[in-house]
Every structure is written in C-alpha cells, then in structure tokens.
Amino acid sequence: MSSRKRIFNLLRTINIASCQCPAHSHRGNVQVLNSTPLKDYAFEIKCSTIRYGLGVTREVGMDLVNLGAKNVCVMTDQNVVSLSPMKAVLDSLVKNGINYSVYDNVRVEPTDTSFKHAIDFAKQGMFDSYVAVGGGSVMDTCKAANLFACDPEAEFLDYVNLPIGKGKPVTVPLKPMIAIPTTSGTGSETTGMSIFDYEEIKAKTGISHTALRPLLALIDPLHTLSVPQTVANYSGFDIFCHALESFTAIPYNERSPAPENPALRPVYQGSNPISDVWARFCLQCLNKYFARSVYNADDLEARSTMHLAATMAGVGIGNAGVHICHGLAYPIAGNVKNFVPKDYGTEPIVPHGLAVVLTAPSVFRFTAASDPDKHLEAASILGADILGKKREDAGKVLSDTILMFMDRMKIENGLSAIGYTTQDIPQLVRGALPQHRLLKIAPVPQSEEDLSKILEDSLTLY
Ligand SMILES: NC(=O)c1ccc[n+]([C@@H]2O[C@H](COP(=O)([O-])OP(=O)(O)OC[C@H]3O[C@@H](n4cnc5c(N)ncnc54)[C@H](O)[C@@H]3O)[C@@H](O)[C@H]2O)c1
Ligand SMILES: [Fe+2]
C-alpha cells in the first residue's frame, strides 16, 4: 500500500473511532481528503526580488558581478536606447567590467514576429544573463528570448497559453534576468507573464509561467522623469485596471478546479487577502498621485509613487490575476485600425493601458453584483463618497468613479474614438473568447452576449 493511502486509511480510522457527540464534535470532524477538492483551498504569493530607490540602477553592474555573469544581453527599444535609463545601465556595466551586447530592436507592443527576432538574437549570443531596460514591451520580449534560448529546440507555440498554444510548463532552467522598468504601468518586472500580439489571430496572448519571472527588479524612479505625458497616462490606467481587476477577481477559494499538484496551481489564482493589500495601496496612490504624475513630468514624488504602485500592482496581478478588461483588451489592441497615439511612434497601435480602460466602466457595472461591498470599497478608496450608497448601486458608483478619472485624464471617448463600430463587435468577442486564463478569473461567468453588451456599452463613454 502506498504511504499516502496508508495515511488516509489511518486518519479515517481515527475519524470513525472519535467521539461524535456534539460536545466533542470537533474531534469527529477531522476532514480527510483523499481526492483533490473541487475548488481550490490555498493560494501562494510569488514575486521577483524587488529593490526600490532613486538611482538604484547604478547597482546593476555589481549585481551581475555577484551573479558571475560573463556575457550579458541588454535588451531595450529604439527609443529608450538613447535615453538616460540606458546610459545609467551601461555606465554601471562598464564600471564593473561586464561584457555585454545590446539588442535595441524590441517592438513597442510586441508581436510573435518581433519576439522571434529577439529570440534569434538571444540564441546566437549564448548569453549567461539578461538585463531588460524599458517598459512592458521590452521586459516581455526579454523573458521570451531567455526562454527560447534556453530551450532552442522548442516550437514557438509550445509554451504559449492554451488554447492558442500548447501551454507547456517550463521545465528548462532559465538564465537570470534583471528587469529595470522605465514606464510605470505593467508590473512585468515582477510577473511570470510575457505578452505579445499573435498576428495570425489579431489578438494578444502570451506565455505564462513562474519560471519567466525576473530574478531581480530594480525600481528606479529617476527613469520615469523622461516618460512623455501620453505614456504616463495610458500606463497609469494599466495600473488602475490591474488594481481593480485583481481586487474584484473571483476569490481564490471559489476558483476550480483545485490543482492536483501545487506545481500546477495557475499563475492567476483569484483574489486573496495578500493581493488585496497591494490593490488597496495602488488605489490609494492613484487617487492621490495619478493626475499629478501625468500633468507634472518633474513631480518626482508623484512619479516615484506611481512607479512603486506599478510594481505593487504587478505583485497583485502576478498572483491574483486580471479578468474581463484585460481579456477584451487583447482583441481591441490586436484589431487596431488606424489609431496612432502621440508618443508611441508612427505605427497604428492601441497602447495597452488605453485598451484595458476603455471597457472598464461597463465591466465593473457587470461584475458589481458578485461583491457589491468590494466594488463600493474600491470606489471609496479612489475618492468617491459612498455614504448612503446602496449595495445595488455599487456598479454605478464604481463605474462613475472610473469615468471621472478617465474624463479628468482626457481619455478617448470610448471604442468608437479609436475606430471601432458596432459591426466590429462580433470579431472582438471572437478574439476575447480564447482568453480563458483571464475570463475565468472574473467573479461572474460571461456569455458571448454579455461580452457583446459590455463592448457595445463601451463604444461611447461620456
Ligand atoms: N507581462 C506583464 O505582466 C504585462 C502586464 C501588462 C501589460 N503588459 C504588456 O506590456 C506592453 C506595454 O508596456 P508599457 O505600457 O510599459 O509600454 P511600452 O514598453 O510599450 O513603451 C511605451 C512607449 O514608451 C517609451 N518609453 C518607455 N520608457 C520610457 C522613458 N523612460 N522615457 C521616455 N519614453 C519611454 C517606449 O519607447 C515606447 O515608445 C504591452 O505589450 C502589454 O501587453 C505586460
Ligand atoms: Fe495590463
């Protein structure tokens, strides 16, 4: 008999032999689980090592020496390569005698093609460590390059999330990666996610595994001082939705199925008391500093706090997850028409933060009934007066609060303002449906009609 089975039998014998009277019923209630419970009953928090401080980038060369790095790949994009964050990194590498190669061809809002380009570079370079200097686009590209360089025989779709790819778990050891975010938004420096636009299906998807998490995140607020207003604005709304979605996600112990092995517990586990702490902190920061950080580029206090909030929200989403706003954002970005935002280059793109927030007012009206108190609490932390508000008004209260922020930050007036019409909605719904990983984390299940209605309501907002 296996030892596991012996233990179950033993516990069962004790259980049966126990006194069943009400006075001692606790002894008779030993719960013996010999099969995996239907719903999960545990959550765990994983996160990169985070080091935060003004000017902390100067330490990266020493970190690489400490790691024994001899051949480092520094990844960035064509814009950041000539800005001060990159200069600070290279100065530190030179000072510490680190041998490095720069890949500066990361695409803003990366695609499978741009990922493959970076992967080829990584495979050829035989690097022993990686440093990503940039926003989510750079960090995500670097994670994928590291993964495929460490498993050169793997097919691209092997590791991509189900059902688009094969969702293979990462079992090969990856090289150490240091992430140095230069935007305040994605939180990618702490997460095991790498997101790209899969051109064939015109929707984003990604690779999601804890092994992709950077070893170290250097959070240096000095890098935010060069972030243009539009980028600060849209990436701020990414933090905004990370906090709101992870806070309102299905509770971890309502998610099913429970994993048969802890190694199989998904990255996105649902809301839990620890992620909630991060989310509440972020909402407080957004209330106090979001507008200041966007409209005053030299407000170091506001920009520093938003930079920290992005990382904290990253820890929240990296464990609790995000749901409908992000699930819908992937086809909204993937089907981009001709929207060319300021400060993002010359190609049409829907920046991630904009893609997520455009449906947020409608999404939270839809989810509020799942937990009205939590939706009211979120609105209250964001500054709404909830005194005397009824639980049945929670959706409207939170939605109005979000709209107030969007209006204050001059966000485009709904999906129609970036070129979508009612005719596009079926295509957007089709693009969202494969985002199982996200939609399942929502606190309420959604039908195709529900998603269509959310999108329809998001065409015009004000
Ligand atoms: N992996 C994750 O956990 C995760 C989470 C959310 C979003 N994402 C992904 O991240 C990507 C978006 O990343 P992002 O919002 O950080 O923006 P980004 O990396 O796409 O950069 C946006 C623009 O800002 C510029 N920029 C970056 N830092 C700058 C600085 N300090 N000064 C001046 N300009 C600067 C870039 O060159 C680019 O033009 C999307 O692909 C999105 O899907 C990933
Ligand atoms: Fe996001």
XYZ file of C-alpha atoms and ligand atoms in Angstrom:
507
model
C 0.000 0.000 0.000
C 1.369 3.441 -0.861
C 2.279 5.567 2.160
C -0.261 8.240 1.039
C -3.065 5.678 1.067
C -1.899 4.288 4.434
C -2.107 7.769 5.952
C -5.632 8.299 4.591
C -6.789 4.982 5.984
C -5.230 5.709 9.341
C -6.888 9.128 9.531
C -10.208 7.594 8.555
C -9.939 5.021 11.309
C -9.217 7.785 13.836
C -12.141 9.760 12.451
C -14.598 6.880 12.789
C -13.329 5.995 16.253
C -13.671 9.563 17.521
C -16.448 10.644 19.796
C -19.252 12.020 17.596
C -21.187 13.740 20.403
C -21.842 17.459 19.956
C -19.590 18.386 22.893
C -16.605 16.816 21.215
C -17.726 17.070 17.658
C -14.567 18.882 16.622
C -12.719 15.624 17.141
C -15.159 13.791 14.955
C -14.882 16.373 12.197
C -11.353 15.758 11.028
C -11.692 16.346 7.311
C -9.859 13.702 5.374
C -9.346 14.469 1.728
C -8.342 11.510 -0.347
C -9.213 13.162 -3.609
C -8.476 16.619 -4.926
C -11.191 19.036 -3.741
C -13.346 20.582 -6.418
C -12.484 24.169 -5.531
C -9.052 25.421 -4.623
C -8.417 25.979 -0.927
C -4.963 27.593 -0.987
C -3.134 30.447 -2.628
C 0.516 31.325 -2.793
C 2.369 34.564 -3.440
C 5.396 34.588 -5.677
C 7.334 37.592 -6.774
C 10.707 38.732 -8.014
C 13.133 40.287 -5.582
C 12.286 43.990 -5.669
C 14.840 46.700 -4.942
C 13.478 50.229 -4.992
C 15.355 53.521 -4.776
C 16.298 56.726 -6.565
C 19.367 55.945 -8.671
C 19.424 52.231 -7.761
C 20.296 51.389 -11.388
C 23.914 52.148 -10.553
C 23.987 48.794 -8.727
C 23.164 46.619 -11.739
C 26.807 46.058 -12.714
C 27.583 44.847 -9.195
C 24.589 42.524 -9.287
C 25.912 40.994 -12.488
C 29.366 40.552 -10.964
C 27.711 38.899 -7.950
C 25.905 36.548 -10.322
C 29.177 35.661 -12.029
C 27.871 36.989 -15.383
C 30.375 36.922 -18.215
C 28.223 37.538 -21.284
C 25.152 39.717 -20.751
C 22.336 40.566 -23.174
C 20.921 44.049 -22.577
C 17.512 44.449 -24.224
C 15.751 47.725 -24.946
C 13.780 49.521 -27.656
C 14.825 52.046 -30.292
C 13.660 54.959 -28.208
C 14.895 54.025 -24.732
C 18.311 53.073 -26.144
C 19.236 56.739 -26.382
C 17.693 57.852 -23.058
C 19.189 58.241 -19.602
C 17.998 54.864 -18.172
C 20.076 53.022 -20.759
C 23.045 55.294 -20.126
C 22.840 54.556 -16.394
C 22.797 50.808 -17.060
C 25.708 50.805 -19.499
C 27.784 53.079 -17.235
C 27.344 50.596 -14.420
C 28.212 47.630 -16.640
C 31.362 49.320 -17.943
C 32.417 50.391 -14.451
C 32.115 46.807 -13.273
C 33.909 45.270 -16.249
C 30.861 43.403 -17.582
C 30.952 42.096 -21.146
C 27.618 42.841 -22.845
C 25.729 43.033 -26.159
C 22.782 45.358 -26.767
C 19.601 44.325 -28.576
C 17.647 47.532 -29.193
C 15.120 46.297 -31.710
C 12.239 45.464 -29.369
C 8.886 46.391 -30.912
C 6.578 48.591 -28.848
C 3.536 46.319 -28.295
C 5.485 43.236 -29.456
C 4.214 40.619 -31.904
C 5.165 36.985 -32.496
C 7.379 38.207 -35.350
C 9.198 40.724 -33.182
C 9.558 38.125 -30.404
C 11.131 35.677 -32.874
C 13.610 38.315 -33.975
C 14.754 38.840 -30.379
C 14.795 35.069 -29.775
C 17.168 34.582 -32.737
C 19.488 37.221 -31.312
C 19.443 35.521 -27.907
C 20.067 32.070 -29.377
C 23.088 33.308 -31.319
C 24.535 35.242 -28.391
C 24.734 32.276 -25.958
C 24.183 34.739 -23.099
C 24.502 33.784 -19.451
C 22.207 36.570 -18.177
C 19.770 39.238 -19.359
C 19.003 42.842 -18.432
C 15.759 44.387 -19.745
C 15.671 48.196 -19.776
C 12.295 49.571 -20.848
C 8.561 49.203 -20.479
C 6.439 46.071 -20.613
C 7.256 45.591 -24.294
C 10.974 45.236 -23.548
C 10.613 43.140 -20.401
C 8.158 40.719 -22.044
C 10.363 40.328 -25.123
C 13.368 39.643 -22.929
C 11.516 36.922 -20.987
C 10.596 35.127 -24.221
C 14.118 35.485 -25.633
C 15.587 33.979 -22.468
C 13.107 31.081 -22.503
C 13.608 30.045 -26.118
C 17.377 30.500 -25.972
C 17.380 28.071 -23.039
C 15.198 25.581 -24.941
C 16.393 26.048 -28.524
C 14.520 23.011 -29.876
C 11.109 24.226 -28.643
C 8.476 25.293 -31.163
C 7.197 28.829 -30.638
C 3.645 27.735 -29.727
C 4.813 25.071 -27.254
C 4.836 27.495 -24.343
C 2.063 29.854 -25.471
C -1.066 29.806 -23.333
C -3.836 27.324 -24.070
C -5.921 27.096 -26.203
C -3.916 29.189 -28.684
C -0.657 27.412 -27.931
C 0.173 24.160 -26.150
C 0.621 25.717 -22.692
C 3.664 23.554 -21.921
C 5.077 24.171 -18.425
C 8.634 25.490 -18.345
C 10.978 22.816 -17.029
C 14.282 24.003 -18.504
C 16.382 26.231 -16.222
C 16.394 29.847 -17.431
C 19.242 32.337 -17.189
C 18.970 35.081 -14.573
C 17.143 38.181 -15.772
C 17.239 41.639 -14.198
C 14.309 43.906 -15.108
C 14.617 47.689 -14.992
C 11.212 49.202 -15.809
C 11.200 52.656 -17.392
C 7.417 53.101 -17.544
C 5.039 52.958 -14.570
C 2.390 50.508 -15.647
C 2.704 46.858 -16.490
C 4.408 45.468 -13.400
C 6.026 42.963 -15.777
C 9.219 43.233 -13.684
C 7.549 41.035 -11.042
C 5.394 38.705 -13.142
C 5.845 35.424 -14.956
C 3.945 36.702 -17.978
C 5.180 37.625 -21.421
C 2.507 39.137 -23.684
C 2.602 39.505 -27.458
C 0.223 40.194 -30.301
C -0.326 36.967 -32.227
C -0.736 38.380 -35.713
C -2.499 35.333 -37.141
C -5.498 35.749 -34.834
C -5.221 39.515 -34.377
C -5.301 39.231 -30.609
C -2.798 39.256 -27.831
C -1.864 36.165 -25.938
C 1.215 35.210 -24.005
C 3.401 32.816 -22.158
C 2.649 32.479 -18.513
C 4.872 30.574 -16.153
C 6.503 31.407 -12.868
C 9.943 30.490 -14.302
C 9.762 33.589 -16.508
C 9.771 35.890 -13.501
C 12.848 38.132 -13.402
C 15.306 37.271 -10.656
C 15.574 40.913 -9.637
C 13.577 44.063 -10.368
C 15.435 47.355 -9.974
C 12.779 50.019 -9.478
C 14.437 53.364 -10.104
C 12.032 56.328 -10.130
C 14.632 58.503 -11.907
C 13.721 56.674 -15.127
C 10.172 57.984 -15.056
C 11.224 61.611 -15.466
C 11.613 61.234 -19.225
C 8.282 59.432 -19.732
C 6.062 61.517 -22.055
C 2.626 62.594 -20.853
C 0.630 60.193 -23.052
C 2.723 57.192 -21.992
C 2.427 58.171 -18.303
C -1.321 58.494 -18.784
C -2.045 55.217 -20.578
C 0.347 53.165 -18.469
C -1.225 54.707 -15.347
C -4.553 53.270 -16.466
C -2.864 49.883 -16.771
C -2.034 50.114 -13.041
C -5.591 51.311 -12.425
C -7.099 48.220 -14.084
C -4.553 45.849 -12.551
C -5.574 47.038 -9.106
C -9.328 46.993 -9.781
C -9.342 43.658 -11.608
C -7.158 41.791 -9.124
C -9.193 43.259 -6.223
C -12.502 42.119 -7.757
C -11.287 38.806 -9.221
C -13.007 35.610 -8.151
C -11.850 34.696 -4.606
C -9.067 32.094 -4.759
C -11.184 29.563 -2.846
C -14.043 29.846 -5.328
C -11.839 29.027 -8.299
C -11.925 25.497 -9.600
C -10.511 23.022 -10.166
C -8.001 22.745 -7.359
C -4.658 21.635 -8.762
C -3.700 18.006 -8.273
C -0.178 19.135 -7.517
C 0.913 22.526 -6.125
C 3.220 22.954 -9.107
C 0.096 23.062 -11.279
C -1.608 25.892 -9.372
C -2.154 28.586 -12.040
C -0.293 31.894 -12.001
C -3.695 33.631 -11.872
C -5.277 32.291 -8.688
C -8.012 34.796 -7.893
C -8.261 37.497 -5.262
C -6.812 36.776 -1.862
C -6.058 38.749 1.297
C -2.423 39.407 0.366
C -3.073 40.611 -3.187
C -5.845 42.786 -1.794
C -3.274 44.669 0.278
C -1.321 45.529 -2.891
C -4.501 46.521 -4.722
C -5.718 48.825 -1.939
C -2.302 50.517 -1.769
C -2.358 51.114 -5.522
C -5.853 52.568 -5.489
C -4.777 54.976 -2.733
C -1.726 56.023 -4.766
C -3.821 56.526 -7.889
C -6.265 58.729 -6.040
C -3.508 60.943 -4.738
C -0.825 60.920 -7.432
C -2.164 59.787 -10.825
C -3.154 63.203 -12.223
C -0.141 64.899 -10.643
C 2.240 62.368 -12.179
C 0.761 62.772 -15.662
C 0.440 66.537 -15.760
C 3.700 67.426 -13.975
C 6.554 65.471 -15.508
C 9.012 66.815 -12.927
C 6.868 65.951 -9.879
C 9.323 63.386 -8.553
C 7.155 62.468 -5.556
C 4.155 61.687 -7.766
C 6.152 59.872 -10.444
C 8.123 57.875 -7.813
C 4.953 56.764 -6.056
C 3.306 55.741 -9.325
C 6.447 53.771 -10.197
C 6.225 51.876 -6.920
C 2.466 51.436 -7.354
C 3.037 49.810 -10.749
C 5.345 47.242 -9.176
C 2.969 46.642 -6.273
C 0.032 46.152 -8.662
C 2.282 43.776 -10.598
C 2.643 41.605 -7.499
C -1.155 41.710 -7.147
C -1.900 40.701 -10.725
C 1.005 38.294 -10.881
C -0.731 36.189 -8.230
C -4.422 37.129 -8.191
C -4.789 37.858 -11.919
C -6.754 40.236 -14.097
C -10.009 39.482 -15.849
C -12.506 40.989 -18.285
C -10.911 44.387 -19.077
C -7.686 42.612 -19.979
C -9.437 39.750 -21.809
C -11.240 42.275 -24.019
C -8.172 44.491 -24.392
C -6.288 41.806 -26.267
C -8.539 41.823 -29.373
C -9.057 45.597 -29.012
C -5.294 46.023 -29.411
C -4.922 43.192 -31.932
C -7.535 44.539 -34.368
C -6.179 48.089 -34.299
C -7.466 50.210 -37.184
C -5.700 53.489 -37.767
C -5.290 54.951 -34.283
C -1.794 56.445 -33.956
C -1.355 57.720 -30.402
C 1.026 60.525 -29.590
C 4.443 59.498 -28.186
C 4.217 55.849 -29.337
C 5.926 56.090 -32.733
C 4.282 56.270 -36.148
C 2.504 52.920 -36.491
C -1.159 52.429 -35.575
C -1.411 50.822 -32.125
C -3.786 50.820 -29.203
C -1.488 51.194 -26.188
C -2.197 48.525 -23.607
C -3.394 50.867 -20.836
C -5.882 52.511 -23.186
C -7.107 49.144 -24.472
C -7.829 47.945 -20.934
C -9.530 51.029 -19.530
C -11.976 51.699 -22.379
C -14.256 48.871 -21.260
C -13.666 49.294 -17.505
C -16.804 51.365 -16.688
C -19.010 48.750 -18.335
C -17.061 45.763 -16.954
C -17.428 46.850 -13.335
C -21.138 47.577 -13.752
C -21.348 43.959 -14.917
C -19.270 42.428 -12.086
C -20.550 44.531 -9.162
C -23.351 42.170 -8.132
C -20.728 39.498 -7.333
C -19.449 41.527 -4.374
C -21.074 44.960 -4.031
C -19.148 45.787 -0.846
C -15.784 45.321 -2.506
C -16.824 47.378 -5.536
C -18.014 50.164 -3.206
C -14.788 49.943 -1.220
C -12.727 50.331 -4.420
C -14.758 53.403 -5.406
C -14.320 54.854 -1.944
C -10.520 54.403 -1.970
C -10.487 56.135 -5.348
C -12.191 59.108 -3.724
C -15.941 58.516 -4.227
C -18.326 59.465 -1.452
C -20.143 56.198 -0.746
C -22.017 57.401 2.332
C -25.636 56.329 1.980
C -24.991 54.438 -1.257
C -26.905 51.200 -1.580
C -25.274 47.872 -2.410
C -27.371 47.631 -5.578
C -25.799 50.918 -6.738
C -22.235 49.573 -6.374
C -21.740 49.038 -10.108
C -22.878 52.540 -10.999
C -20.841 54.124 -8.200
C -17.597 52.428 -9.271
C -18.305 52.973 -12.966
C -18.958 56.707 -12.405
C -15.734 56.964 -10.406
C -13.741 55.353 -13.224
C -15.388 57.668 -15.760
C -14.486 60.668 -13.620
C -10.791 59.618 -13.740
C -10.956 58.934 -17.493
C -12.541 62.303 -18.150
C -10.032 64.091 -15.918
C -7.189 62.372 -17.780
C -8.726 63.187 -21.201
C -9.061 59.551 -22.261
C -10.628 58.973 -25.693
C -14.410 58.771 -25.704
C -14.847 55.024 -25.985
C -14.073 52.381 -28.596
C -15.643 54.496 -31.330
C -12.972 57.146 -30.789
C -10.283 54.623 -31.781
C -12.166 53.492 -34.876
C -14.479 50.659 -33.778
C -18.168 50.404 -34.670
C -20.996 48.025 -33.772
C -20.024 45.904 -36.803
C -16.650 45.106 -35.191
C -18.127 43.677 -32.002
C -18.502 40.023 -33.119
C -14.842 39.998 -34.186
C -13.769 41.486 -30.842
C -15.810 38.901 -28.937
C -14.272 36.091 -31.011
C -10.819 37.424 -30.109
C -11.673 37.561 -26.396
C -13.167 34.073 -26.061
C -9.812 32.216 -26.232
C -8.538 34.306 -23.293
C -9.738 31.584 -20.880
C -6.990 32.253 -18.398
C -8.335 35.770 -17.854
C -12.073 35.411 -18.320
C -12.212 32.515 -15.843
C -10.755 34.771 -13.169
C -13.727 37.153 -13.403
C -16.059 36.971 -10.407
C -19.017 36.111 -12.660
C -19.131 33.911 -15.737
C -19.869 35.666 -19.016
C -21.772 34.581 -22.129
C -20.905 35.851 -25.594
C -23.940 38.131 -25.301
C -22.573 39.579 -22.045
C -19.239 40.384 -23.703
C -21.026 41.925 -26.704
C -23.108 44.093 -24.403
C -20.016 45.264 -22.473
C -18.340 46.223 -25.761
C -21.489 47.876 -27.125
C -21.766 49.957 -23.931
C -18.115 50.949 -24.319
C -18.437 52.429 -27.804
C -19.215 55.866 -26.373
C -18.498 56.673 -22.754
C -19.200 60.298 -21.948
N 3.993 40.904 -18.588
C 3.073 41.519 -17.908
O 2.849 41.212 -16.753
C 2.314 42.630 -18.572
C 1.298 43.294 -17.872
C 0.638 44.327 -18.516
C 0.986 44.688 -19.816
N 1.974 44.024 -20.481
C 2.389 44.371 -21.852
O 3.338 45.432 -21.806
C 3.285 46.196 -23.025
C 3.119 47.670 -22.733
O 4.194 48.137 -21.970
P 4.292 49.646 -21.420
O 2.946 50.191 -21.199
O 5.233 49.616 -20.288
O 4.879 50.482 -22.624
P 5.963 50.145 -23.743
O 7.051 49.306 -23.238
O 5.220 49.620 -24.923
O 6.534 51.605 -24.052
C 5.651 52.638 -24.493
C 6.442 53.790 -25.111
O 7.137 54.497 -24.088
C 8.511 54.635 -24.435
N 9.261 54.707 -23.179
C 9.461 53.732 -22.283
N 10.130 54.188 -21.216
C 10.390 55.496 -21.449
C 11.071 56.512 -20.714
N 11.576 56.305 -19.501
N 11.148 57.742 -21.262
C 10.603 58.003 -22.498
N 9.952 57.087 -23.220
C 9.839 55.835 -22.706
C 8.809 53.437 -25.299
O 9.933 53.636 -26.127
C 7.508 53.330 -26.099
O 7.527 54.221 -27.179
C 2.110 45.635 -23.797
O 2.559 44.750 -24.801
C 1.300 44.892 -22.753
O 0.500 43.872 -23.280
C 2.645 43.015 -19.860
Fe -2.110 45.225 -18.017
